[in-house]
PDB file of C-alpha atoms in Angstrom:
ATOM      1  CA  MET A 684      21.523 -25.019 -11.319  1.00 47.00           C
ATOM      2  CA  SER A 685      21.152 -28.171 -13.391  1.00 56.00           C
ATOM      3  CA  SER A 686      20.309 -26.218 -16.512  1.00 89.00           C
ATOM      4  CA  THR A 687      23.353 -24.020 -16.025  1.00 96.00           C
ATOM      5  CA  PHE A 688      25.507 -27.122 -15.644  1.00 97.00           C
ATOM      6  CA  ASP A 689      23.944 -28.643 -18.745  1.00 97.00           C
ATOM      7  CA  GLN A 690      24.731 -25.528 -20.765  1.00 97.00           C
ATOM      8  CA  VAL A 691      28.288 -25.407 -19.446  1.00 97.00           C
ATOM      9  CA  ALA A 692      28.819 -29.103 -20.124  1.00 97.00           C
ATOM     10  CA  THR A 693      27.525 -28.696 -23.663  1.00 97.00           C
ATOM     11  CA  ILE A 694      29.814 -25.711 -24.227  1.00 97.00           C
ATOM     12  CA  ILE A 695      32.812 -27.681 -22.963  1.00 97.00           C
ATOM     13  CA  ALA A 696      31.922 -30.732 -25.033  1.00 97.00           C
ATOM     14  CA  GLU A 697      31.554 -28.698 -28.206  1.00 96.00           C
ATOM     15  CA  THR A 698      34.490 -26.375 -27.602  1.00 94.00           C
ATOM     16  CA  CYS A 699      37.023 -28.975 -26.519  1.00 94.00           C
ATOM     17  CA  ASP A 700      35.690 -32.023 -28.348  1.00 94.00           C
ATOM     18  CA  ILE A 701      35.161 -33.930 -25.116  1.00 96.00           C
ATOM     19  CA  PRO A 702      32.387 -36.575 -25.058  1.00 96.00           C
ATOM     20  CA  ARG A 703      29.415 -35.000 -23.320  1.00 96.00           C
ATOM     21  CA  ASP A 704      28.677 -38.097 -21.245  1.00 96.00           C
ATOM     22  CA  THR A 705      32.105 -37.934 -19.590  1.00 96.00           C
ATOM     23  CA  ILE A 706      31.412 -34.465 -18.211  1.00 97.00           C
ATOM     24  CA  THR A 707      29.760 -34.502 -14.778  1.00 97.00           C
ATOM     25  CA  PRO A 708      29.027 -31.864 -12.130  1.00 97.00           C
ATOM     26  CA  GLU A 709      31.964 -33.286 -10.178  1.00 97.00           C
ATOM     27  CA  SER A 710      34.407 -32.935 -13.087  1.00 97.00           C
ATOM     28  CA  HIS A 711      37.323 -30.579 -12.555  1.00 97.00           C
ATOM     29  CA  ALA A 712      37.809 -28.687 -15.802  1.00 96.00           C
ATOM     30  CA  ILE A 713      41.590 -28.738 -15.523  1.00 94.00           C
ATOM     31  CA  ASP A 714      42.445 -31.858 -13.532  1.00 94.00           C
ATOM     32  CA  ASP A 715      39.761 -34.208 -14.856  1.00 95.00           C
ATOM     33  CA  LEU A 716      38.946 -32.892 -18.297  1.00 96.00           C
ATOM     34  CA  GLY A 717      42.473 -31.715 -19.150  1.00 95.00           C
ATOM     35  CA  ILE A 718      41.378 -28.307 -20.355  1.00 95.00           C
ATOM     36  CA  ASP A 719      44.329 -25.926 -20.585  1.00 93.00           C
ATOM     37  CA  SER A 720      44.273 -22.178 -20.108  1.00 90.00           C
ATOM     38  CA  LEU A 721      44.027 -21.374 -23.798  1.00 92.00           C
ATOM     39  CA  ASP A 722      41.122 -23.743 -24.362  1.00 93.00           C
ATOM     40  CA  PHE A 723      39.491 -22.307 -21.283  1.00 94.00           C
ATOM     41  CA  LEU A 724      39.491 -18.888 -22.982  1.00 95.00           C
ATOM     42  CA  ASP A 725      37.238 -20.373 -25.660  1.00 95.00           C
ATOM     43  CA  ILE A 726      34.986 -21.768 -22.956  1.00 97.00           C
ATOM     44  CA  ALA A 727      34.960 -18.457 -21.100  1.00 97.00           C
ATOM     45  CA  PHE A 728      34.020 -16.645 -24.310  1.00 96.00           C
ATOM     46  CA  ALA A 729      31.170 -19.077 -24.963  1.00 97.00           C
ATOM     47  CA  ILE A 730      29.954 -18.779 -21.355  1.00 97.00           C
ATOM     48  CA  ASP A 731      30.222 -14.976 -21.394  1.00 97.00           C
ATOM     49  CA  LYS A 732      28.194 -14.899 -24.576  1.00 96.00           C
ATOM     50  CA  ALA A 733      25.612 -17.495 -23.535  1.00 96.00           C
ATOM     51  CA  PHE A 734      24.912 -15.984 -20.112  1.00 96.00           C
ATOM     52  CA  GLY A 735      25.597 -12.311 -20.830  1.00 96.00           C
ATOM     53  CA  ILE A 736      28.230 -12.091 -18.108  1.00 96.00           C
ATOM     54  CA  LYS A 737      31.969 -11.635 -17.786  1.00 96.00           C
ATOM     55  CA  LEU A 738      33.590 -14.520 -15.943  1.00 97.00           C
ATOM     56  CA  PRO A 739      36.147 -12.862 -13.633  1.00 97.00           C
ATOM     57  CA  LEU A 740      38.968 -15.181 -14.639  1.00 95.00           C
ATOM     58  CA  GLU A 741      41.721 -12.790 -13.635  1.00 94.00           C
ATOM     59  CA  LYS A 742      40.261 -12.334 -10.151  1.00 96.00           C
ATOM     60  CA  TRP A 743      39.829 -16.068  -9.705  1.00 95.00           C
ATOM     61  CA  THR A 744      43.347 -16.789 -10.915  1.00 93.00           C
ATOM     62  CA  GLN A 745      44.747 -14.186  -8.552  1.00 94.00           C
ATOM     63  CA  GLU A 746      42.829 -15.663  -5.623  1.00 96.00           C
ATOM     64  CA  VAL A 747      44.156 -19.136  -6.415  1.00 95.00           C
ATOM     65  CA  ASN A 748      47.710 -17.846  -6.812  1.00 95.00           C
ATOM     66  CA  ASP A 749      47.435 -15.977  -3.506  1.00 97.00           C
ATOM     67  CA  GLY A 750      46.173 -19.090  -1.730  1.00 96.00           C
ATOM     68  CA  LYS A 751      42.841 -17.432  -0.959  1.00 97.00           C
ATOM     69  CA  ALA A 752      40.875 -19.938  -3.019  1.00 96.00           C
ATOM     70  CA  THR A 753      41.321 -23.384  -4.516  1.00 96.00           C
ATOM     71  CA  THR A 754      40.897 -24.281  -8.147  1.00 95.00           C
ATOM     72  CA  GLU A 755      38.074 -26.602  -7.044  1.00 96.00           C
ATOM     73  CA  GLN A 756      35.999 -23.594  -6.002  1.00 96.00           C
ATOM     74  CA  TYR A 757      35.960 -22.271  -9.542  1.00 96.00           C
ATOM     75  CA  PHE A 758      36.771 -25.113 -11.877  1.00 96.00           C
ATOM     76  CA  VAL A 759      34.767 -28.065 -10.561  1.00 97.00           C
ATOM     77  CA  LEU A 760      31.791 -27.734 -12.857  1.00 97.00           C
ATOM     78  CA  LYS A 761      29.049 -27.710 -10.234  1.00 97.00           C
ATOM     79  CA  ASN A 762      30.922 -24.870  -8.521  1.00 97.00           C
ATOM     80  CA  LEU A 763      31.565 -23.070 -11.798  1.00 97.00           C
ATOM     81  CA  SER A 764      27.851 -23.354 -12.569  1.00 97.00           C
ATOM     82  CA  ALA A 765      27.005 -21.889  -9.150  1.00 97.00           C
ATOM     83  CA  ARG A 766      29.401 -18.982  -9.764  1.00 97.00           C
ATOM     84  CA  ILE A 767      27.727 -18.383 -13.129  1.00 97.00           C
ATOM     85  CA  ASP A 768      24.301 -18.371 -11.450  1.00 97.00           C
ATOM     86  CA  GLU A 769      25.609 -15.811  -8.946  1.00 97.00           C
ATOM     87  CA  LEU A 770      26.967 -13.595 -11.715  1.00 97.00           C
ATOM     88  CA  VAL A 771      23.719 -13.823 -13.656  1.00 96.00           C
ATOM     89  CA  ALA A 772      21.727 -12.975 -10.507  1.00 96.00           C
ATOM     90  CA  ALA A 773      24.033 -10.061  -9.684  1.00 95.00           C
ATOM     91  CA  LYS A 774      23.688  -8.741 -13.216  1.00 90.00           C
ATOM     92  CA  GLY A 775      19.894  -9.019 -12.980  1.00 84.00           C
ATOM     93  CA  ALA A 776      19.866  -7.224  -9.620  1.00 85.00           C
ATOM     94  CA  GLY A 777      22.029  -4.452 -10.959  1.00 74.00           C
ATOM     95  CA  ALA A 778      20.032  -3.943 -14.128  1.00 59.00           C
TER      96      ALA A 778
ATOM     97  CA  MET B 587      56.203  -1.810 -43.495  1.00 93.00           C
ATOM     98  CA  GLN B 588      59.575  -2.861 -42.194  1.00 92.00           C
ATOM     99  CA  LEU B 589      59.400  -6.589 -42.530  1.00 91.00           C
ATOM    100  CA  GLU B 590      62.805  -7.175 -40.963  1.00 88.00           C
ATOM    101  CA  TYR B 591      61.601  -5.488 -37.743  1.00 90.00           C
ATOM    102  CA  PHE B 592      58.141  -7.027 -37.908  1.00 92.00           C
ATOM    103  CA  HIS B 593      56.734  -3.519 -38.221  1.00 94.00           C
ATOM    104  CA  LEU B 594      53.717  -4.401 -40.318  1.00 96.00           C
ATOM    105  CA  ILE B 595      51.611  -1.308 -39.691  1.00 97.00           C
ATOM    106  CA  ASP B 596      52.575   2.069 -41.143  1.00 97.00           C
ATOM    107  CA  ARG B 597      49.839   4.302 -39.803  1.00 98.00           C
ATOM    108  CA  ILE B 598      46.594   4.363 -37.937  1.00 98.00           C
ATOM    109  CA  VAL B 599      43.965   5.921 -40.167  1.00 98.00           C
ATOM    110  CA  ASP B 600      41.100   5.881 -37.698  1.00 97.00           C
ATOM    111  CA  LEU B 601      40.492   4.649 -34.174  1.00 97.00           C
ATOM    112  CA  ASN B 602      36.852   4.703 -33.185  1.00 97.00           C
ATOM    113  CA  VAL B 603      36.648   3.901 -29.479  1.00 96.00           C
ATOM    114  CA  GLY B 604      32.856   4.135 -29.429  1.00 96.00           C
ATOM    115  CA  ASP B 605      32.408   1.625 -32.238  1.00 97.00           C
ATOM    116  CA  LYS B 606      35.425  -0.362 -31.032  1.00 98.00           C
ATOM    117  CA  LYS B 607      36.984  -0.353 -34.496  1.00 98.00           C
ATOM    118  CA  ILE B 608      40.275   0.614 -36.022  1.00 98.00           C
ATOM    119  CA  VAL B 609      41.493   1.153 -39.571  1.00 98.00           C
ATOM    120  CA  VAL B 610      45.191   1.034 -40.365  1.00 98.00           C
ATOM    121  CA  GLU B 611      47.294   1.076 -43.507  1.00 98.00           C
ATOM    122  CA  ALA B 612      50.564  -0.432 -44.577  1.00 97.00           C
ATOM    123  CA  GLN B 613      52.584  -0.328 -47.734  1.00 97.00           C
ATOM    124  CA  VAL B 614      54.045  -3.682 -48.690  1.00 97.00           C
ATOM    125  CA  PRO B 615      57.660  -3.021 -49.711  1.00 97.00           C
ATOM    126  CA  LYS B 616      58.588  -3.593 -53.323  1.00 96.00           C
ATOM    127  CA  GLN B 617      61.794  -5.300 -52.298  1.00 94.00           C
ATOM    128  CA  SER B 618      62.560  -7.602 -49.382  1.00 94.00           C
ATOM    129  CA  THR B 619      64.736 -10.628 -48.801  1.00 94.00           C
ATOM    130  CA  ILE B 620      61.504 -12.419 -47.921  1.00 94.00           C
ATOM    131  CA  PHE B 621      60.400 -12.150 -51.523  1.00 95.00           C
ATOM    132  CA  GLU B 622      63.626 -13.715 -52.729  1.00 94.00           C
ATOM    133  CA  GLY B 623      62.447 -16.976 -51.257  1.00 95.00           C
ATOM    134  CA  HIS B 624      58.693 -16.432 -51.299  1.00 95.00           C
ATOM    135  CA  PHE B 625      58.798 -16.893 -54.251  1.00 96.00           C
ATOM    136  CA  PRO B 626      61.485 -16.458 -56.931  1.00 95.00           C
ATOM    137  CA  GLY B 627      59.735 -15.075 -59.990  1.00 95.00           C
ATOM    138  CA  TYR B 628      56.430 -14.740 -58.151  1.00 97.00           C
ATOM    139  CA  PRO B 629      56.917 -12.658 -54.996  1.00 97.00           C
ATOM    140  CA  LEU B 630      53.942 -12.451 -52.633  1.00 97.00           C
ATOM    141  CA  MET B 631      53.327 -11.674 -48.982  1.00 97.00           C
ATOM    142  CA  PRO B 632      53.410 -14.811 -46.836  1.00 96.00           C
ATOM    143  CA  GLY B 633      50.029 -15.634 -45.338  1.00 97.00           C
ATOM    144  CA  VAL B 634      51.485 -15.728 -41.834  1.00 97.00           C
ATOM    145  CA  LEU B 635      52.565 -12.110 -42.238  1.00 97.00           C
ATOM    146  CA  LEU B 636      49.060 -11.163 -43.316  1.00 98.00           C
ATOM    147  CA  ILE B 637      47.797 -12.808 -40.139  1.00 98.00           C
ATOM    148  CA  GLU B 638      50.444 -10.983 -38.110  1.00 98.00           C
ATOM    149  CA  SER B 639      49.428  -7.685 -39.693  1.00 98.00           C
ATOM    150  CA  MET B 640      45.804  -8.351 -38.666  1.00 98.00           C
ATOM    151  CA  ALA B 641      47.075  -9.179 -35.179  1.00 98.00           C
ATOM    152  CA  GLN B 642      49.035  -5.918 -35.007  1.00 98.00           C
ATOM    153  CA  ALA B 643      46.037  -3.900 -36.187  1.00 98.00           C
ATOM    154  CA  SER B 644      43.910  -5.615 -33.545  1.00 98.00           C
ATOM    155  CA  GLY B 645      46.630  -4.969 -30.996  1.00 98.00           C
ATOM    156  CA  TRP B 646      46.469  -1.222 -31.608  1.00 98.00           C
ATOM    157  CA  LEU B 647      42.709  -1.356 -31.244  1.00 98.00           C
ATOM    158  CA  LEU B 648      42.994  -3.173 -27.928  1.00 98.00           C
ATOM    159  CA  LEU B 649      45.758  -0.881 -26.663  1.00 97.00           C
ATOM    160  CA  GLY B 650      43.471   2.023 -27.410  1.00 97.00           C
ATOM    161  CA  LEU B 651      40.401   0.505 -25.797  1.00 97.00           C
ATOM    162  CA  LEU B 652      42.455  -0.453 -22.741  1.00 96.00           C
ATOM    163  CA  LYS B 653      44.207   2.917 -22.631  1.00 95.00           C
ATOM    164  CA  PHE B 654      47.629   1.246 -22.741  1.00 95.00           C
ATOM    165  CA  GLU B 655      47.016  -0.402 -19.377  1.00 95.00           C
ATOM    166  CA  ARG B 656      47.396  -3.907 -20.779  1.00 96.00           C
ATOM    167  CA  MET B 657      49.467  -5.417 -23.553  1.00 97.00           C
ATOM    168  CA  PRO B 658      47.586  -7.702 -25.952  1.00 98.00           C
ATOM    169  CA  ILE B 659      49.436 -10.894 -26.809  1.00 97.00           C
ATOM    170  CA  LEU B 660      48.225 -13.061 -29.686  1.00 98.00           C
ATOM    171  CA  ALA B 661      46.917 -16.362 -28.349  1.00 97.00           C
ATOM    172  CA  ALA B 662      44.758 -17.935 -31.049  1.00 97.00           C
ATOM    173  CA  VAL B 663      43.986 -17.553 -34.739  1.00 97.00           C
ATOM    174  CA  LYS B 664      40.674 -18.859 -35.978  1.00 96.00           C
ATOM    175  CA  ASP B 665      39.077 -19.116 -39.367  1.00 95.00           C
ATOM    176  CA  ALA B 666      42.004 -17.389 -41.047  1.00 98.00           C
ATOM    177  CA  LYS B 667      41.387 -17.119 -44.753  1.00 98.00           C
ATOM    178  CA  VAL B 668      43.726 -15.793 -47.408  1.00 97.00           C
ATOM    179  CA  ARG B 669      41.242 -15.030 -50.123  1.00 96.00           C
ATOM    180  CA  GLY B 670      43.671 -13.470 -52.517  1.00 96.00           C
ATOM    181  CA  SER B 671      47.391 -12.826 -52.727  1.00 96.00           C
ATOM    182  CA  VAL B 672      49.016  -9.598 -51.613  1.00 97.00           C
ATOM    183  CA  PHE B 673      51.919  -8.519 -53.767  1.00 98.00           C
ATOM    184  CA  PRO B 674      54.981  -6.298 -53.262  1.00 97.00           C
ATOM    185  CA  GLY B 675      54.199  -2.594 -53.538  1.00 97.00           C
ATOM    186  CA  GLU B 676      50.514  -2.911 -52.699  1.00 98.00           C
ATOM    187  CA  LEU B 677      48.848  -0.741 -50.086  1.00 98.00           C
ATOM    188  CA  ILE B 678      46.845  -2.804 -47.650  1.00 98.00           C
ATOM    189  CA  THR B 679      44.057  -1.490 -45.449  1.00 98.00           C
ATOM    190  CA  ILE B 680      43.268  -3.446 -42.325  1.00 98.00           C
ATOM    191  CA  GLU B 681      40.083  -3.029 -40.347  1.00 98.00           C
ATOM    192  CA  ALA B 682      39.771  -4.668 -36.949  1.00 98.00           C
ATOM    193  CA  SER B 683      36.818  -4.674 -34.594  1.00 98.00           C
ATOM    194  CA  LEU B 684      36.269  -5.930 -31.087  1.00 98.00           C
ATOM    195  CA  VAL B 685      34.126  -9.039 -30.806  1.00 98.00           C
ATOM    196  CA  HIS B 686      34.345  -9.484 -27.056  1.00 97.00           C
ATOM    197  CA  GLU B 687      36.400  -8.255 -24.137  1.00 97.00           C
ATOM    198  CA  GLY B 688      36.521 -10.779 -21.350  1.00 97.00           C
ATOM    199  CA  SER B 689      38.480 -10.915 -18.138  1.00 96.00           C
ATOM    200  CA  GLY B 690      42.099 -10.988 -19.249  1.00 96.00           C
ATOM    201  CA  TYR B 691      41.345 -11.810 -22.864  1.00 97.00           C
ATOM    202  CA  ALA B 692      39.710 -10.343 -25.948  1.00 98.00           C
ATOM    203  CA  LEU B 693      38.566 -11.450 -29.387  1.00 98.00           C
ATOM    204  CA  THR B 694      38.731  -9.389 -32.550  1.00 98.00           C
ATOM    205  CA  GLU B 695      37.763  -9.792 -36.173  1.00 98.00           C
ATOM    206  CA  ALA B 696      40.098  -8.367 -38.779  1.00 98.00           C
ATOM    207  CA  LYS B 697      39.987  -7.903 -42.539  1.00 98.00           C
ATOM    208  CA  ILE B 698      42.663  -6.970 -45.041  1.00 98.00           C
ATOM    209  CA  ARG B 699      41.643  -5.169 -48.190  1.00 98.00           C
ATOM    210  CA  VAL B 700      43.584  -3.968 -51.204  1.00 98.00           C
ATOM    211  CA  GLY B 701      41.802  -1.392 -53.311  1.00 96.00           C
ATOM    212  CA  GLY B 702      38.588  -2.184 -51.466  1.00 96.00           C
ATOM    213  CA  LYS B 703      38.767  -5.913 -52.227  1.00 97.00           C
ATOM    214  CA  LEU B 704      38.936  -8.403 -49.394  1.00 98.00           C
ATOM    215  CA  ARG B 705      42.207 -10.350 -49.406  1.00 98.00           C
ATOM    216  CA  ALA B 706      42.257 -11.951 -45.956  1.00 98.00           C
ATOM    217  CA  ASN B 707      40.287 -12.154 -42.747  1.00 98.00           C
ATOM    218  CA  SER B 708      40.471 -13.878 -39.391  1.00 98.00           C
ATOM    219  CA  THR B 709      39.172 -14.019 -35.863  1.00 98.00           C
ATOM    220  CA  LEU B 710      41.923 -13.493 -33.317  1.00 98.00           C
ATOM    221  CA  THR B 711      42.139 -14.128 -29.600  1.00 98.00           C
ATOM    222  CA  PHE B 712      44.478 -12.186 -27.327  1.00 98.00           C
ATOM    223  CA  THR B 713      45.463 -12.491 -23.726  1.00 97.00           C
ATOM    224  CA  LEU B 714      45.713  -9.105 -22.043  1.00 97.00           C
ATOM    225  CA  ILE B 715      48.710  -8.948 -19.753  1.00 96.00           C
ATOM    226  CA  PRO B 716      50.185  -6.202 -17.611  1.00 95.00           C
ATOM    227  CA  PHE B 717      53.207  -4.682 -19.329  1.00 96.00           C
ATOM    228  CA  PRO B 718      56.029  -6.967 -18.175  1.00 94.00           C
ATOM    229  CA  ASN B 719      58.542  -4.145 -17.838  1.00 95.00           C
ATOM    230  CA  SER B 720      59.109  -0.479 -18.530  1.00 95.00           C
ATOM    231  CA  ASP B 721      61.246  -1.238 -21.592  1.00 96.00           C
ATOM    232  CA  MET B 722      58.338  -2.826 -23.368  1.00 94.00           C
ATOM    233  CA  ARG B 723      55.974  -0.064 -22.355  1.00 95.00           C
ATOM    234  CA  GLY B 724      58.453   2.541 -23.572  1.00 95.00           C
ATOM    235  CA  TYR B 725      58.954   0.673 -26.818  1.00 94.00           C
ATOM    236  CA  MET B 726      55.211   0.525 -27.456  1.00 95.00           C
ATOM    237  CA  ASN B 727      54.970   4.242 -26.765  1.00 95.00           C
ATOM    238  CA  SER B 728      57.640   4.899 -29.380  1.00 95.00           C
ATOM    239  CA  VAL B 729      55.922   2.661 -31.936  1.00 95.00           C
ATOM    240  CA  ALA B 730      52.626   4.379 -31.143  1.00 96.00           C
ATOM    241  CA  GLU B 731      54.242   7.668 -32.078  1.00 96.00           C
ATOM    242  CA  ARG B 732      55.606   6.186 -35.315  1.00 96.00           C
ATOM    243  CA  VAL B 733      52.204   4.897 -36.438  1.00 97.00           C
ATOM    244  CA  GLY B 734      50.420   8.075 -35.362  1.00 96.00           C
ATOM    245  CA  PHE B 735      48.405   6.614 -32.529  1.00 95.00           C
ATOM    246  CA  PRO B 736      45.610   9.140 -31.852  1.00 93.00           C
ATOM    247  CA  HIS B 737      45.963   9.604 -28.097  1.00 89.00           C
ATOM    248  CA  GLN B 738      43.195  12.192 -28.174  1.00 88.00           C
ATOM    249  CA  ALA B 739      40.773   9.434 -29.192  1.00 85.00           C
ATOM    250  CA  ILE B 740      41.145   7.749 -25.819  1.00 83.00           C
ATOM    251  CA  ALA B 741      41.902  10.767 -23.640  1.00 80.00           C
ATOM    252  CA  HIS B 742      38.370  11.655 -22.578  1.00 62.00           C
ATOM    253  CA  ASP B 743      36.556   8.388 -23.024  1.00 53.00           C
TER     254      ASP B 743
END
């Protein structure tokens, strides 16, 4: 979990030029770090590549738009890291 | 090329779905009002149009890979380099390949060559949206016919 967060935080810091020490597990990528949707595509690409997964951004966005999920569930970094761990585990189980 | 309509691709030479690559060609017109201002006495293709032509080539690749179920919209241009000028009357060959297809977005790399020599290249990011209406879908179908989109290449994949 912590190593996933560390990797994600490093990706965000490098991709969006945000000081690494301001990025915490409680940070909300959009509300706290000010990352917009276009910048998040760069982050998603880096995460996809680093973890060998495909972040289901469209599904998440749809769930948020439909009121079935909150942005906190996917974009607070500790939660994003947990989702990544789940996707990595699911990929490993399916391999 | 019909610069006034932003039709920057004349024909699809090859679409390789397996390798996720496309090759297209376009003939830069000898005359255009664009060249009257860019530049008098030294007409050359504006760099932004070279980037747009790489975006359109990539767009045809993505339309093919996505079987026309999504419309690619240019979202970001990275590391664009114009390595040499492209002049009126030249035939350009553009090769684009898929770098990554994510959820709702894709990245491509594209290169423009004239006579085998690299003139420009870039990495491009696209968002992949549902066709917003039937007019746009119909229009893309008509343009696909004009550029010779090889529907058989995606029919049985």
